[in-house]
Coordinates of C-alpha atoms and ligand atoms in Angstrom, one line a residue:
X467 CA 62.1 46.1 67.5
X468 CA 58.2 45.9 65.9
X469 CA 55.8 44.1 68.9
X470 CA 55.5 40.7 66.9
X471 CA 59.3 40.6 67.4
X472 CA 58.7 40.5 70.9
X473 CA 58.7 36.8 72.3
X474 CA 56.9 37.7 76.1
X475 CA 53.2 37.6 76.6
X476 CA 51.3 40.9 76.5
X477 CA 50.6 42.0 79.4
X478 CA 53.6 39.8 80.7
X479 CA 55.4 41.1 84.1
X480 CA 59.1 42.5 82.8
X481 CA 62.1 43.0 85.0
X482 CA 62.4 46.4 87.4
X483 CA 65.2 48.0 88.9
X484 CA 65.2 48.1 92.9
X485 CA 62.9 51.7 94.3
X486 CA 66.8 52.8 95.5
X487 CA 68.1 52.4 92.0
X488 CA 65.5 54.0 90.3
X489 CA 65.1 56.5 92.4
X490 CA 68.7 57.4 92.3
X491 CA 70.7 60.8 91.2
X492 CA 71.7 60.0 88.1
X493 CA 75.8 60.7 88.7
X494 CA 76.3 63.6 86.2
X495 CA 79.7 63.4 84.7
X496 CA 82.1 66.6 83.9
X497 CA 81.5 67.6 80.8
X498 CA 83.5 66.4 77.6
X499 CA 84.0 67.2 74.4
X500 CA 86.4 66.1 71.3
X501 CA 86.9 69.2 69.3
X502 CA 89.4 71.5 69.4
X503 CA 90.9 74.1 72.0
X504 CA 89.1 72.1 74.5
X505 CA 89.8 73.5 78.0
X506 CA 88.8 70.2 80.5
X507 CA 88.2 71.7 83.6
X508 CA 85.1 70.2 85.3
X509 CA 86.7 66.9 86.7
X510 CA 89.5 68.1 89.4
X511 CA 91.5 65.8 86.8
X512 CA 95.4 66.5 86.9
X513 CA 96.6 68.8 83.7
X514 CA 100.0 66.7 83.8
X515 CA 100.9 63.8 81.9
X516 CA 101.7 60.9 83.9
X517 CA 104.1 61.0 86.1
X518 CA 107.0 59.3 83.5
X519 CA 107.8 56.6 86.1
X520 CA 104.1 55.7 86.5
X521 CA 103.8 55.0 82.9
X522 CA 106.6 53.0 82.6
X523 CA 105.3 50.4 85.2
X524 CA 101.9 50.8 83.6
X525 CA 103.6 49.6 80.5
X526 CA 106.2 47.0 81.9
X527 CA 102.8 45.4 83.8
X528 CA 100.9 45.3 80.5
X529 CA 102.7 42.1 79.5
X530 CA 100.9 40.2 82.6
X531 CA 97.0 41.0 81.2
X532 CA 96.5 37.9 81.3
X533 CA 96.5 37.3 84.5
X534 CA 94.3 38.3 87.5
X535 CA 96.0 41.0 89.5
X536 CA 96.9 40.2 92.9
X537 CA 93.5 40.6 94.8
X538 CA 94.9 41.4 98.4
X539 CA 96.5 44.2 97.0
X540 CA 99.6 42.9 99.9
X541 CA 103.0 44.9 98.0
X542 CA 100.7 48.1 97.9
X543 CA 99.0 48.0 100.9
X544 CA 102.6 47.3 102.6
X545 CA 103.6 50.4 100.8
X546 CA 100.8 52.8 102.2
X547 CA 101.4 51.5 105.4
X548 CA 105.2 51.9 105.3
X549 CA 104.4 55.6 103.7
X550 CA 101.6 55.8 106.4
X551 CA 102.7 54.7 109.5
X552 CA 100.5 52.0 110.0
X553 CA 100.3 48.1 109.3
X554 CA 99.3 46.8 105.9
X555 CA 95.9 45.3 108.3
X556 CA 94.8 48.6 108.5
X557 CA 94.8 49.8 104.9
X558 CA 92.2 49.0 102.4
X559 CA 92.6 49.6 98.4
X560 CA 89.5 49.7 96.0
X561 CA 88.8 51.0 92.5
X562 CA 89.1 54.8 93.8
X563 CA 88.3 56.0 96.4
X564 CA 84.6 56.1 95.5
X565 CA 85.2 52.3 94.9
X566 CA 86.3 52.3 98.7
X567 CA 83.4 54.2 100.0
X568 CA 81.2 51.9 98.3
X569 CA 82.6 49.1 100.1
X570 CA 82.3 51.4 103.4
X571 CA 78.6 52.0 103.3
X572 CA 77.8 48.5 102.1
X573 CA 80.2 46.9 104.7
X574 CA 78.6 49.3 107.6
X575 CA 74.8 49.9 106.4
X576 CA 71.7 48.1 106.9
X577 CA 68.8 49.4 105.0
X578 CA 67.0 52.3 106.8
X579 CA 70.6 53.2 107.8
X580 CA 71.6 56.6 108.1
X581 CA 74.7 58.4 106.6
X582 CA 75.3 62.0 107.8
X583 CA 77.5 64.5 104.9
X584 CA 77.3 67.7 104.1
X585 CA 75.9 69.3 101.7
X586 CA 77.0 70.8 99.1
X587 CA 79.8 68.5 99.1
X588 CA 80.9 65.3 96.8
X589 CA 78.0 64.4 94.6
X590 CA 79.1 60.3 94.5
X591 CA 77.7 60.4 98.5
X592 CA 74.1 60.4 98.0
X593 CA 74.4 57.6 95.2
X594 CA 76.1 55.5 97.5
X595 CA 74.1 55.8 100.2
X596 CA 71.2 55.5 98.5
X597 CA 72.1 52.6 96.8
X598 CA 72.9 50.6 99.7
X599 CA 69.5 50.9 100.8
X600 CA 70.6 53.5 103.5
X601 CA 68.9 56.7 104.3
X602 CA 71.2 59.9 103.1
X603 CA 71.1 62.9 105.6
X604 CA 72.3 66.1 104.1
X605 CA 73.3 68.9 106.3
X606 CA 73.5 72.4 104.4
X607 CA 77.1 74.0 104.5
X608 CA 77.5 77.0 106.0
X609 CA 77.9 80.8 105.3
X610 CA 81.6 79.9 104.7
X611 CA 81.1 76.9 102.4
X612 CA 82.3 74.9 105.0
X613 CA 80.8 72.1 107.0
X614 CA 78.2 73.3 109.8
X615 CA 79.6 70.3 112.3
X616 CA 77.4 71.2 115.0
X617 CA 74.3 70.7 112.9
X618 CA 76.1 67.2 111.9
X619 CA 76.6 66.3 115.4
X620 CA 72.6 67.1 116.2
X621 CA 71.6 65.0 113.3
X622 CA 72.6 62.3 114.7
X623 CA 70.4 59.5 115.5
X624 CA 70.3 55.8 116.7
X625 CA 70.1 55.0 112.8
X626 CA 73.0 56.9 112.0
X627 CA 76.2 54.6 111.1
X628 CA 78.6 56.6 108.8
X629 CA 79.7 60.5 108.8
X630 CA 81.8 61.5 105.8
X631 CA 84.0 64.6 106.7
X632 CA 84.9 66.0 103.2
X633 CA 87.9 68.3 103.7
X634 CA 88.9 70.2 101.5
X635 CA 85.2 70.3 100.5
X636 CA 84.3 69.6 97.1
X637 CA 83.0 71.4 95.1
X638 CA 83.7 74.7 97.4
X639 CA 87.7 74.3 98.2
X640 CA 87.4 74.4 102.2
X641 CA 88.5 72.6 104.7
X642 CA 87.7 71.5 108.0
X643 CA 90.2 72.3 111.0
X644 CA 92.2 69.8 112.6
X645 CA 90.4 71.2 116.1
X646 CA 87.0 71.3 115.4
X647 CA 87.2 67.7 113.7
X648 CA 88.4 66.7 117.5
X649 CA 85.9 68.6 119.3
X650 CA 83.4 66.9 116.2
X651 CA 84.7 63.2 117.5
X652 CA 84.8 64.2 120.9
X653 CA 81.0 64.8 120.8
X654 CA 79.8 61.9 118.3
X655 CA 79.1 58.2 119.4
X656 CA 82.1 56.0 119.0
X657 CA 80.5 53.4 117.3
X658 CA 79.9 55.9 114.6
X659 CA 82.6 55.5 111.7
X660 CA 83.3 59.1 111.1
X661 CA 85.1 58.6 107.3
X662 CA 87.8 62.0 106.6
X663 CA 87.8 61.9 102.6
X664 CA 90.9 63.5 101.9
X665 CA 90.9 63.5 97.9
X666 CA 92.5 66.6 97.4
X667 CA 95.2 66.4 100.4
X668 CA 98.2 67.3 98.6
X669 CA 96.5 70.5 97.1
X670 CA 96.1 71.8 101.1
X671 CA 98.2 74.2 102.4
X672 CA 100.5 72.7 105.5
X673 CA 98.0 73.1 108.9
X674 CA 94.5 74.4 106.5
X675 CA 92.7 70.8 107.5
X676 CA 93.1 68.3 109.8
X677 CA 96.0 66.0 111.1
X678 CA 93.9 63.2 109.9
X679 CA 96.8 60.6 110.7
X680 CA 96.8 61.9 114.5
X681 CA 93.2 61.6 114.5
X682 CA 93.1 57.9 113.8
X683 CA 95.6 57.1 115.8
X684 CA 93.3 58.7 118.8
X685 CA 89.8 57.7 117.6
X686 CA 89.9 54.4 116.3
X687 CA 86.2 55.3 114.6
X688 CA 87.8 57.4 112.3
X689 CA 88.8 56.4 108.9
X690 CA 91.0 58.0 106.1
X691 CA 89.9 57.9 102.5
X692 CA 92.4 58.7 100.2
X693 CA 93.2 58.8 96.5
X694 CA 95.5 58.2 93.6
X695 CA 93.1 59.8 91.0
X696 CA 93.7 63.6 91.7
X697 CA 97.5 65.2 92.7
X698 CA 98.8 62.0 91.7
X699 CA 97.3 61.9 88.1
X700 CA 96.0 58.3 88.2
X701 CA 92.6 58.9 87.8
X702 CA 91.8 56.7 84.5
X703 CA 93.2 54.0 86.2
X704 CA 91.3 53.4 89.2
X705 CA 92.8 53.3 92.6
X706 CA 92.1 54.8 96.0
X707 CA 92.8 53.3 99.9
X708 CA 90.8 53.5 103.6
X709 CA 93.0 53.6 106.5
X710 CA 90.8 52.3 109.4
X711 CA 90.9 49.7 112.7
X712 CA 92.1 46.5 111.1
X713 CA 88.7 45.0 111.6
X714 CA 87.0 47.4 109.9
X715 CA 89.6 47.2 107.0
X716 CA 89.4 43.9 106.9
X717 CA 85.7 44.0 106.5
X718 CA 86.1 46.4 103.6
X719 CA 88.7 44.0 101.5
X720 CA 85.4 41.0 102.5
X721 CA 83.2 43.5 100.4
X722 CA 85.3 44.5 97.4
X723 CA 84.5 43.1 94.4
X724 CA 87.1 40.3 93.4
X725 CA 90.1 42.0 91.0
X726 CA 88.8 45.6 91.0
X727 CA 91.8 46.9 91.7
X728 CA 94.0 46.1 88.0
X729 CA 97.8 44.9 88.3
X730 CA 98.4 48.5 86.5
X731 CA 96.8 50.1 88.7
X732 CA 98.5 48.3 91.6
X733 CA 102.0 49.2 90.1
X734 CA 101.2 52.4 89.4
X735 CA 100.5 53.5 92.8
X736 CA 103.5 51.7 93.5
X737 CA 105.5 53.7 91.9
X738 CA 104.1 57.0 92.6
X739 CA 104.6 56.6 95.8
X740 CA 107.9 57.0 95.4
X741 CA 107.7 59.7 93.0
X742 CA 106.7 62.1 95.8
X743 CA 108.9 65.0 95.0
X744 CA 108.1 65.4 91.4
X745 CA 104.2 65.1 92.5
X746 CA 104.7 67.6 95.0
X747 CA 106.7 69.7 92.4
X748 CA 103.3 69.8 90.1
X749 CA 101.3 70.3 93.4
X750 CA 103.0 73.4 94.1
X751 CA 103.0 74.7 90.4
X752 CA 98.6 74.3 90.5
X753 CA 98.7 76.0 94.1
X754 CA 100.6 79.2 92.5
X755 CA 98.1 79.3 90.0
X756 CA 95.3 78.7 92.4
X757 CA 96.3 81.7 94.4
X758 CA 97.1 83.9 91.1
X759 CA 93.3 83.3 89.9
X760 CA 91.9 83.6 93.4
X761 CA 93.4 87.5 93.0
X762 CA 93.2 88.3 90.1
X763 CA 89.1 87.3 90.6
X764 CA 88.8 88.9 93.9
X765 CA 90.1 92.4 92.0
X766 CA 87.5 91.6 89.2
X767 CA 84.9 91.5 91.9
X768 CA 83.9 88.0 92.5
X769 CA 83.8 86.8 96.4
X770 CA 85.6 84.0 96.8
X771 CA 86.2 81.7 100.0
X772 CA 89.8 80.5 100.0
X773 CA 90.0 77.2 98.5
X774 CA 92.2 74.3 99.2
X775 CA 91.7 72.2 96.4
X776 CA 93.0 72.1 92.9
X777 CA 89.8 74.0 92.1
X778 CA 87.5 77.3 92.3
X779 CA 84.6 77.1 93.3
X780 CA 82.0 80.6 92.2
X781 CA 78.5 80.7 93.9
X782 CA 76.1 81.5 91.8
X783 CA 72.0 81.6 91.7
X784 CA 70.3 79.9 89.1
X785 CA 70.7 82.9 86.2
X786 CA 74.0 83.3 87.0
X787 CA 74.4 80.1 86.9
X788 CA 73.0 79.5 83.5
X789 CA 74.5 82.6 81.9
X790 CA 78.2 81.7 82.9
X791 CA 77.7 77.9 81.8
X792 CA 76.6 79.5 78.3
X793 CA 79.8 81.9 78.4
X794 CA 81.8 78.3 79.5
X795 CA 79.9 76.2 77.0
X796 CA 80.4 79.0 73.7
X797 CA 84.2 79.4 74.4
X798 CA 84.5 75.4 74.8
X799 CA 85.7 75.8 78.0
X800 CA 84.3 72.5 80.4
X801 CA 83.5 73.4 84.1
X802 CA 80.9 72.2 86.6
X803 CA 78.0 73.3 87.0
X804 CA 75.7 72.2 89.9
X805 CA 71.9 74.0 89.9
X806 CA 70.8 76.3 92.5
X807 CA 74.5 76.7 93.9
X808 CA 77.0 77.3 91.9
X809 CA 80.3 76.6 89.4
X810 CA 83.4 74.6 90.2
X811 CA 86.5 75.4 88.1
X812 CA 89.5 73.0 88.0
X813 CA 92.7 75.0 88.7
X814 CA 95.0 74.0 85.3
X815 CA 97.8 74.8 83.0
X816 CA 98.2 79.0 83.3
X817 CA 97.0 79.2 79.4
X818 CA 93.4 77.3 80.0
X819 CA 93.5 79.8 83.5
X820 CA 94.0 82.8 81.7
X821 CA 91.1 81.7 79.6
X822 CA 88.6 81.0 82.4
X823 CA 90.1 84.6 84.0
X824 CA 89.0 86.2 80.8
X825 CA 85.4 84.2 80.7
X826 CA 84.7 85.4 84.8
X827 CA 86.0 89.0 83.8
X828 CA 83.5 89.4 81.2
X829 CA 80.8 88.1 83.8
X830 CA 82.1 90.1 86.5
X831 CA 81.9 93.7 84.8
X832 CA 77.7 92.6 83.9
X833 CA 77.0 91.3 86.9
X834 CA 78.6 92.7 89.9
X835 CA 78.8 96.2 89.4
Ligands
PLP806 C1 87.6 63.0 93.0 C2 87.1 62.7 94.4 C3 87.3 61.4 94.9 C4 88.1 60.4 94.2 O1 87.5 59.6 93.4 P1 88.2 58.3 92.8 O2 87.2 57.3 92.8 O3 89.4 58.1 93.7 O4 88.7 58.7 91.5 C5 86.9 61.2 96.2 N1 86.3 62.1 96.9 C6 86.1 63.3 96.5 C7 85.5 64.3 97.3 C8 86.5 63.7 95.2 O5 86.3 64.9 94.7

């Protein structure tokens, strides 16, 4: 546009952003690229295909567009809650689970707010928080890439409203024990909501994290975040739940936006539900191959804490980093790379594993021995 296209006065005031949304993290996305021999590895995304019942409701509901979906969610809230063990008051649905959490920290924080998470952990965290107007408080993992609970507990303050748990922990793979998450509640306020985001659930071998359902039946601050987006392959279409105290749910559903949940969405979930076996089928197959990888790298000589996710995650300094995102980058394989800690690898298809195997063998014999 040349300036006498422009119709303000000079000098004229033009609209800002809010401080907190300029001064946000911008949310980097996985990398992506169309080409070929594309390995897509740096979104925790599942390698399978839908699951074929999934996409047949997804097509079956494409005939009602039209229409707005059903904005109480009710047929797959009752679902969870049948699947669950709990009422369909207690269950909240929103576009992902990030969509959920956004309706958390808006529902529960005032500006000046605090919201206690570890760090590293999910990267979505401090752009919600900070969005809201609330005050992010990051507490550094510990030597075991886990979460340093004790130092979450201390960092409590009268400010402090929300504690997200992240178990297994992305981007590092580890989990959080069902005991030390009690002995955690058992020494936080009450009036805290302490918010267990289980994304990667399925991927978690039987007892590795916590009983989460146990511990909100005992500590009604706690709430569950779950999601459809990872082990159950939904993740383009947008769909995640809370399970919390029905007021608190309740108060989430008040802060959704209107129709962010899609009837496709809704169906699909739906149906997955009921497609457990076959999910837990393709579970088991990415858990193989997790453990496969996790040896064959620990023989090559990288140091790996046990992960729990469908991922890997390699910590690295900065010219590590930099030198095995150019080894990633030149073979077209897509990872994530976060600065100053390290590289998270999705866990895929045994062809695009052999290939990151390869990559990190090549890196291991230069910079290990
Ligand atoms: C991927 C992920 C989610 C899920 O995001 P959706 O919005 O449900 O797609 C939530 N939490 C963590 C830690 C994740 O890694």
């Amino acid at each position: 546009m040349t300036p006498d296209q422009l119709l303000t006065r000079p000098g004229a005031a033009l609209p800002t952003l809010r401080g907190a949304v300029a001064g946000l993290p911008p949310y980097v996305p996985g990398r992506r690229s169309a080409g070929m021999d594309i390995a897509a590895l740096a979104s925790n995304e599942s390698h399978y295909e839908p699951l074929p019942a999934a996409a047949a409701a997804v097509s079956a509901a494409a005939g009602t567009m039209n229409r707005y979906p059903d904005s109480a969610a009710v047929e797959l809230r009752e679902r969870l809650a049948g699947h669950l063990g709990v009422t369909a008051e207690e269950v909240a649905v929103g576009p992902g689970s990030v969509g959920v959490l956004q309706q958390i920290i808006t529902g529960l924080c005032d500006a000046g707010d605090e919201v206690i998470f570890a760090w590293r952990s999910f990267e979505a965290y401090p752009i919600l928080v900070e969005l809201a107007g609330a005050r992010p408080v990051r507490i550094p993992l510990d030597d075991a890439e886990g979460h340093d609970l004790e130092g979450m507990a201390a960092a409590v303050t009268d400010r402090t409203k929300v504690i997200l748990l992240c178990t297994p922990n992305n981007p590092t793979g580890v989990p959080i024990s069902h005991d030390r998450i009690e002995t955690f509640l058992r020494a936080v306020r009450s009036d805290i909501l302490v918010v267990i985001d289980e994304a990667y659930v399925e991927y978690a071998e039987a007892g590795s994290g916590p009983d989460s359902m146990a511990l909100y039946r005992r500590y009604p601050n706690v709430c569950i975040l779950r999601t459809f987006s990872k082990a159950y392959g939904l993740a383009g279409l947008r769909v995640g739940y809370a399970v919390a105290a029905p007021d608190i749910a309740e108060g989430l559903r008040r802060t959704a936006v209107p129709f962010s949940v899609s009837a496709l969405a809704q169906k699909a979930a739906i149906t997955s539900l009921d497609a457990g076996e076959e999910m837990e089928a393709r579970v088991a197959a990415v858990r193989q191959e997790r453990a496969r990888m996790a040896e064959q790298l620990e023989a090559q000589g990288w140091k790996l804490q046990p992960s729990q996710g469908n991922f890997l995650w390699i910590r690295a300094d900065e010219s590590l980093r930099a030198r095995l995102v150019d080894a990633f980058d030149a073979a077209g394989v897509m990872v994530r790379a976060y600065q100053g800690d390290g590289v998270r690898i999705t866990v895929a298809d045994p062809a695009s594993n052999d290939r990151v195997l390869r990559l990190l063998e090549a890196h291991a014999a230069s910079t290990i021995a």
